[in-house]
mmCIF file of C-alpha atoms in Angstrom:
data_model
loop_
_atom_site.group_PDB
_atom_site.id
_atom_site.type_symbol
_atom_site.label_atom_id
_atom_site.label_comp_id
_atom_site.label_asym_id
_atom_site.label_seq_id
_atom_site.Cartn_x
_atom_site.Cartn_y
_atom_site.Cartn_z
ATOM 1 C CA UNK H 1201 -10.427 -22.614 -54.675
ATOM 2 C CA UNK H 1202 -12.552 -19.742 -53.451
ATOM 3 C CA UNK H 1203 -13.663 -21.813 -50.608
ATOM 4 C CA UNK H 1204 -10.578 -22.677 -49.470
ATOM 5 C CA UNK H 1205 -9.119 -19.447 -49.429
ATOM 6 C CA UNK H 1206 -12.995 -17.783 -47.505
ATOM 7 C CA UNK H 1207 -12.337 -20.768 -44.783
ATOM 8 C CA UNK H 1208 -9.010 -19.539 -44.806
ATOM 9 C CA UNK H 1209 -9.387 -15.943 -44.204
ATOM 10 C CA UNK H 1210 -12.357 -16.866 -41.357
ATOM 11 C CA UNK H 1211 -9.702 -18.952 -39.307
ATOM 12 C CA UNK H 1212 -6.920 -15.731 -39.608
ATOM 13 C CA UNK H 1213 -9.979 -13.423 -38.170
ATOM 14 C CA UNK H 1214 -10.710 -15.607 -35.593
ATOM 15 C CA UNK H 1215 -7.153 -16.168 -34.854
ATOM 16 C CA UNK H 1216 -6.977 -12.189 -34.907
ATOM 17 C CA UNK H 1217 -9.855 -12.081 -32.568
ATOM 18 C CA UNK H 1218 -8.476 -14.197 -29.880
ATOM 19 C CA UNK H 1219 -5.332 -11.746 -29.981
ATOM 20 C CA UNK H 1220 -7.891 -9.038 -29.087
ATOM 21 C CA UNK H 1221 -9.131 -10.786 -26.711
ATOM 22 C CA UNK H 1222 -6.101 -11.970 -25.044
ATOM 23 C CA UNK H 1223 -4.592 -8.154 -25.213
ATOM 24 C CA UNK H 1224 -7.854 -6.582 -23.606
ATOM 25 C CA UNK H 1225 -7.722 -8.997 -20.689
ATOM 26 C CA UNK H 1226 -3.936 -8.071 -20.288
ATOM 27 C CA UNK H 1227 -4.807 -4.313 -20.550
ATOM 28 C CA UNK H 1228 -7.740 -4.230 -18.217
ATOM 29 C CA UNK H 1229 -5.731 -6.222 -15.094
ATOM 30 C CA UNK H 1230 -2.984 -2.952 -15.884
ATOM 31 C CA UNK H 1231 -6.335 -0.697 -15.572
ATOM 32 C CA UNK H 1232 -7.122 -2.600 -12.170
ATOM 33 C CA UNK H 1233 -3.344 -2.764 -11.084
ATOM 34 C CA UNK H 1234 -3.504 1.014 -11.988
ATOM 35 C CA UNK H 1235 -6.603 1.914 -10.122
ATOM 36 C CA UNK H 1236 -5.940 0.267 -6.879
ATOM 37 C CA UNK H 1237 -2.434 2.095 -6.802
ATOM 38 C CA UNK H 1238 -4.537 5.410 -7.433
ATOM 39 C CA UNK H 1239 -6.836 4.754 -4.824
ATOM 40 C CA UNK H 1240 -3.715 4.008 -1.950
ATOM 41 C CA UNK H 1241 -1.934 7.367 -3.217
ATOM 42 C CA UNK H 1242 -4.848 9.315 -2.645
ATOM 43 C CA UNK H 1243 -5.810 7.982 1.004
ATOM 44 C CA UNK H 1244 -2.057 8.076 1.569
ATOM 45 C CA UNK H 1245 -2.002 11.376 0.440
ATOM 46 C CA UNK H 1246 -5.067 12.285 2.263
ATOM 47 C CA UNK H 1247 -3.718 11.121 5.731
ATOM 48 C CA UNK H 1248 -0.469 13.267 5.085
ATOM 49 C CA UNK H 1249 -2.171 16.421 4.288
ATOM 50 C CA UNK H 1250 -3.858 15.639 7.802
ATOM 51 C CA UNK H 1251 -0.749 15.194 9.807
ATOM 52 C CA UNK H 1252 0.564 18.492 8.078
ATOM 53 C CA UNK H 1253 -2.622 20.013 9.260
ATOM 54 C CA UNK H 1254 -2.046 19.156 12.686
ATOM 55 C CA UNK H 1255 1.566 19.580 12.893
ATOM 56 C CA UNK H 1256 1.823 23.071 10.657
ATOM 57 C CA UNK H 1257 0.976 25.102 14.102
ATOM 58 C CA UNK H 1258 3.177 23.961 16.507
ATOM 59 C CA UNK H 1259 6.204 23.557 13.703
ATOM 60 C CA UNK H 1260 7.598 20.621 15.901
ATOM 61 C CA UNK H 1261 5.269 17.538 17.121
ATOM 62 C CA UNK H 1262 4.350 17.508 20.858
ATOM 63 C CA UNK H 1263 4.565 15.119 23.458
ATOM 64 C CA UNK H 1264 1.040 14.989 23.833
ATOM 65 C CA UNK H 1265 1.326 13.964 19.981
ATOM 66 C CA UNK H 1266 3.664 10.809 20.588
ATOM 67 C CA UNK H 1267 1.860 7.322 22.100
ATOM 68 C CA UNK H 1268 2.911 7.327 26.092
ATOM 69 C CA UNK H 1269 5.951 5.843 26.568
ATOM 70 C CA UNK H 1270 6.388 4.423 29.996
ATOM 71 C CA UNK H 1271 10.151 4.656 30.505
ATOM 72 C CA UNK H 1272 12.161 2.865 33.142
ATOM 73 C CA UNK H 1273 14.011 5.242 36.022
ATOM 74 C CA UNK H 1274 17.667 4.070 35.243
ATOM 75 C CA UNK H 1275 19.535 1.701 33.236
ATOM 76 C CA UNK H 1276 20.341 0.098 36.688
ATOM 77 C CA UNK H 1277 16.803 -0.943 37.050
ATOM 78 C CA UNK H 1278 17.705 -4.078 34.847
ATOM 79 C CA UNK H 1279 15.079 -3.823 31.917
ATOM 80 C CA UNK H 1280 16.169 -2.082 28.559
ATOM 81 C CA UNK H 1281 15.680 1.768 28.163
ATOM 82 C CA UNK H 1282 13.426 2.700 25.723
ATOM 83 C CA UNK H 1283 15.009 4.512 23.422
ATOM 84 C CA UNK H 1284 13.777 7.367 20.715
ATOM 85 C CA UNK H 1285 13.714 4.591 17.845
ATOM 86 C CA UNK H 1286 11.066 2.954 19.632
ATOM 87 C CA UNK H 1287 9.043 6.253 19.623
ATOM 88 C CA UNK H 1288 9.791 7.127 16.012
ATOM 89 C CA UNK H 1289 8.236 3.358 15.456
ATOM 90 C CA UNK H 1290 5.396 4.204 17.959
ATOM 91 C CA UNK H 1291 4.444 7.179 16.244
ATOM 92 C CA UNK H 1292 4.673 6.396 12.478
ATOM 93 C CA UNK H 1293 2.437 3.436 13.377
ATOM 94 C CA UNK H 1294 -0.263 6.050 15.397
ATOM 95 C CA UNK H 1295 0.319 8.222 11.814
ATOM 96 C CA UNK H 1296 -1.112 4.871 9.796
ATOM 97 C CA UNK H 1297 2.012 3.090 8.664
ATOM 98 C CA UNK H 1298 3.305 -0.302 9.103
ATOM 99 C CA UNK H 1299 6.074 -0.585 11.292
ATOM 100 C CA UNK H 1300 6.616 -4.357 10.842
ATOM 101 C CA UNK H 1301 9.096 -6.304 8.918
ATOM 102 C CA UNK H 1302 6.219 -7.558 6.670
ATOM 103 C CA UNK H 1303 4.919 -4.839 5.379
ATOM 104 C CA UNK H 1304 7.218 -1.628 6.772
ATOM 105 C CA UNK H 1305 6.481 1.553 5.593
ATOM 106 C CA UNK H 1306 2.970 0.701 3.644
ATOM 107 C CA UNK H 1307 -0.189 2.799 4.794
ATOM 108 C CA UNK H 1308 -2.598 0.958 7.143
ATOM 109 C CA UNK H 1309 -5.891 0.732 5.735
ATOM 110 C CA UNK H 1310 -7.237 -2.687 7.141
ATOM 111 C CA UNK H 1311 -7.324 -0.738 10.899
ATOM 112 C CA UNK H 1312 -4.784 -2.401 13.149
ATOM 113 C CA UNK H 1313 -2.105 -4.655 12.228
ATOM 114 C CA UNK H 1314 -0.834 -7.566 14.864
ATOM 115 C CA UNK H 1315 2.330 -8.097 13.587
ATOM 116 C CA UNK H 1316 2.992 -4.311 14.054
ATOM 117 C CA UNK H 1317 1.046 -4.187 17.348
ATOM 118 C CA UNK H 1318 3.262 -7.315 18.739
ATOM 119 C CA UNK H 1319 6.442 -5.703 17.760
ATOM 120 C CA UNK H 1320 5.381 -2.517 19.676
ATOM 121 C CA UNK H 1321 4.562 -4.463 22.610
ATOM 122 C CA UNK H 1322 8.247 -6.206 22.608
#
């Protein structure tokens, strides 16, 4: 009876054990999950601190500080005006943000995006 209940107890540890296992694995993709986040705060938050660098002097952003916009003489030229969405675009994409529908909004750390770049170019 002894035996029994020693082969008994081994299989609940071992059952136990792959629990632990199973939990840690869980817990350390949260750690990686967690870290990754961290590390795209802080560049986010590195690039903003930047841009309030540059913009704290002159309390209102240049022209200089906005991508050249070539804009058409008239509406009666026949081509769409260019309007001051399409800058706000242009310049939150110079800033480091995605400006297309994929992944609008997220910081740009891969350098130069072409769905972004082909939606500028529209």
């Amino acid at each position: 009876m002894e035996k029994k209940n020693l082969f008994t107890h081994i299989h609940e540890m071992e059952t136990q054990l792959g629990q632990l296992h199973s939990d840690l694995g869980e817990l350390k993709m949260i750690v990686k999950e967690l870290l990754e986040d961290n590390q795209r705060l802080t560049i986010e938050n590195e690039q903003l601190r930047k841009l309030l660098k540059r913009e704290a002097p002159a309390d209102l952003p240049t022209a200089s500080a906005l991508a050249p916009i070539a804009r058409p003489a008239g509406p009666a030229t026949g081509e769409d005006v260019v309007g001051e969405g399409y800058d706000n675009l242009a310049r939150l994409y110079h800033e480091g943000f995605h400006i297309c529908n994929v992944y609008y909004g997220h910081l740009r750390t891969e350098g130069d995006c072409l769905f972004c770049l082909s939606f500028l170019n529209k």
